[in-house]
Tab-separated table of C-alpha atoms in Angstrom:
chain	number	residue	atom	x	y	z
L	19	THR	CA	-197.789	-113.789	-21.048
L	20	TYR	CA	-196.506	-110.618	-19.488
L	21	ASP	CA	-198.903	-107.842	-18.500
L	22	ARG	CA	-197.380	-104.409	-18.930
L	23	ARG	CA	-198.308	-101.733	-16.434
L	24	ASP	CA	-198.988	-99.219	-19.189
L	25	GLY	CA	-201.569	-101.512	-20.808
L	26	VAL	CA	-199.730	-101.599	-24.146
L	27	SER	CA	-199.973	-104.925	-25.942
L	28	ASP	CA	-196.559	-106.042	-27.160
L	29	GLU	CA	-198.244	-108.695	-29.280
L	30	THR	CA	-200.416	-106.095	-31.020
L	31	ASN	CA	-197.458	-103.749	-31.522
L	32	HIS	CA	-195.399	-106.586	-32.979
L	33	GLN	CA	-198.168	-107.546	-35.395
L	34	GLU	CA	-198.624	-103.909	-36.446
L	35	MET	CA	-194.891	-103.646	-37.131
L	36	LEU	CA	-194.956	-106.830	-39.255
L	37	ASP	CA	-198.012	-105.543	-41.139
L	38	ALA	CA	-196.220	-102.230	-41.785
L	39	MET	CA	-193.165	-104.054	-43.135
L	40	ILE	CA	-195.364	-106.052	-45.501
L	41	THR	CA	-197.176	-102.877	-46.588
L	42	LEU	CA	-193.811	-101.251	-47.312
L	43	GLY	CA	-192.887	-104.207	-49.520
L	44	PHE	CA	-190.418	-106.013	-47.275
L	45	GLN	CA	-189.937	-109.560	-48.547
L	46	PRO	CA	-190.613	-112.352	-46.012
L	47	VAL	CA	-186.951	-113.414	-46.100
L	48	VAL	CA	-185.891	-109.855	-45.157
L	49	ILE	CA	-188.406	-109.717	-42.305
L	50	GLN	CA	-187.156	-113.069	-41.037
L	51	SER	CA	-183.545	-111.856	-41.198
L	52	LEU	CA	-184.430	-108.707	-39.255
L	53	MET	CA	-186.225	-110.731	-36.587
L	54	ARG	CA	-183.202	-113.045	-36.272
L	55	LEU	CA	-180.905	-110.039	-35.809
L	56	VAL	CA	-183.181	-108.503	-33.170
L	57	ALA	CA	-183.391	-111.816	-31.311
L	58	GLY	CA	-179.606	-112.177	-31.585
L	59	VAL	CA	-179.093	-108.734	-30.032
L	60	LEU	CA	-181.477	-109.577	-27.187
L	61	PHE	CA	-179.778	-112.911	-26.453
L	62	ALA	CA	-176.318	-111.324	-26.756
L	63	GLY	CA	-177.129	-109.149	-23.766
L	64	ASN	CA	-177.344	-112.353	-21.708
L	65	MET	CA	-174.021	-113.865	-22.774
L	66	ASP	CA	-171.525	-114.476	-20.002
L	67	PHE	CA	-167.819	-115.185	-19.739
L	68	SER	CA	-165.761	-117.594	-17.712
L	69	PRO	CA	-162.544	-116.082	-16.348
L	70	GLN	CA	-159.414	-118.153	-16.927
L	71	HIS	CA	-156.439	-118.432	-14.597
L	72	ASP	CA	-154.224	-116.299	-16.874
L	73	ASP	CA	-156.412	-113.138	-16.789
L	74	THR	CA	-158.137	-114.082	-20.030
L	75	CYS	CA	-161.646	-115.417	-20.460
L	76	CYS	CA	-163.790	-117.590	-22.669
L	77	LEU	CA	-167.400	-117.297	-23.685
L	78	LEU	CA	-169.650	-119.624	-21.705
L	79	GLU	CA	-171.261	-122.184	-23.983
L	80	ASP	CA	-174.758	-121.694	-22.595
L	81	HIS	CA	-178.260	-121.121	-23.963
L	82	ALA	CA	-177.674	-117.414	-24.675
L	83	SER	CA	-174.378	-117.778	-26.550
L	84	LEU	CA	-175.597	-120.814	-28.509
L	85	ALA	CA	-178.740	-118.893	-29.476
L	86	VAL	CA	-176.663	-115.895	-30.594
L	87	SER	CA	-174.360	-118.031	-32.728
L	88	SER	CA	-177.312	-119.809	-34.321
L	89	LEU	CA	-179.274	-116.603	-34.948
L	90	LEU	CA	-176.259	-114.825	-36.450
L	91	GLY	CA	-175.295	-117.834	-38.572
L	92	VAL	CA	-171.858	-118.450	-37.072
L	93	THR	CA	-170.424	-121.310	-35.061
L	94	PHE	CA	-170.002	-120.984	-31.310
L	95	GLU	CA	-166.234	-121.140	-31.842
L	96	GLU	CA	-166.345	-118.235	-34.314
L	97	LEU	CA	-168.447	-116.161	-31.913
L	98	ASP	CA	-166.115	-116.970	-29.017
L	99	ALA	CA	-163.040	-116.013	-31.048
L	100	ALA	CA	-164.636	-112.781	-32.273
L	101	ILE	CA	-165.516	-111.644	-28.758
L	102	THR	CA	-162.706	-112.999	-26.582
L	103	SER	CA	-159.677	-112.328	-28.779
L	104	ARG	CA	-158.312	-109.795	-31.185
L	105	THR	CA	-156.060	-110.212	-34.162
L	106	ILE	CA	-152.884	-108.170	-34.340
L	107	THR	CA	-151.050	-107.918	-37.655
L	108	ALA	CA	-147.468	-106.677	-37.634
L	109	GLY	CA	-145.739	-106.894	-40.967
L	110	PHE	CA	-146.215	-110.464	-42.135
L	111	GLU	CA	-146.975	-111.800	-38.654
L	112	VAL	CA	-150.505	-112.346	-37.417
L	113	LEU	CA	-151.017	-112.826	-33.690
L	114	GLN	CA	-154.109	-113.691	-31.675
L	115	LYS	CA	-154.330	-111.941	-28.305
L	116	GLN	CA	-156.786	-113.281	-25.750
L	117	LEU	CA	-158.839	-110.610	-23.981
L	118	SER	CA	-159.614	-110.117	-20.315
L	119	GLN	CA	-163.205	-110.501	-19.137
L	120	GLU	CA	-163.611	-106.708	-19.059
L	121	GLN	CA	-162.240	-106.361	-22.596
L	122	ALA	CA	-164.429	-109.212	-23.863
L	123	THR	CA	-167.491	-107.598	-22.288
L	124	LYS	CA	-166.688	-104.376	-24.147
L	125	ALA	CA	-166.159	-106.338	-27.377
L	126	SER	CA	-169.545	-107.998	-26.886
L	127	GLU	CA	-171.185	-104.607	-26.317
L	128	ALA	CA	-169.489	-103.270	-29.464
L	129	LEU	CA	-170.838	-106.226	-31.460
L	130	ILE	CA	-174.347	-105.577	-30.146
L	131	LYS	CA	-174.097	-101.873	-31.047
L	132	ALA	CA	-172.769	-102.669	-34.524
L	133	ILE	CA	-175.663	-105.031	-35.229
L	134	TYR	CA	-178.224	-102.640	-33.777
């Protein structure tokens, strides 16, 4: 356990929040989905990238990124593609452009903000 300096009990606060959701009529499946999203956001903050020799990067397949993909219900490959590349459509052509580590970090932050 972690003792907070302010004496607030995270466990008690968490239980009070769950009780409030139940009181407000949240279905258990909705509460579970919300908790998965919150956990996904927290793990996403720990994702890291591996720079490639051509100024692009790839998402490291580590505990954080695997947890995020599982919690969000996507494959690791889908998560990697969503964060480390962008799709460009010009006319009838569709191109995938790999992102730099800085661009992928910003894409990851944008994903976190969108979920939050």
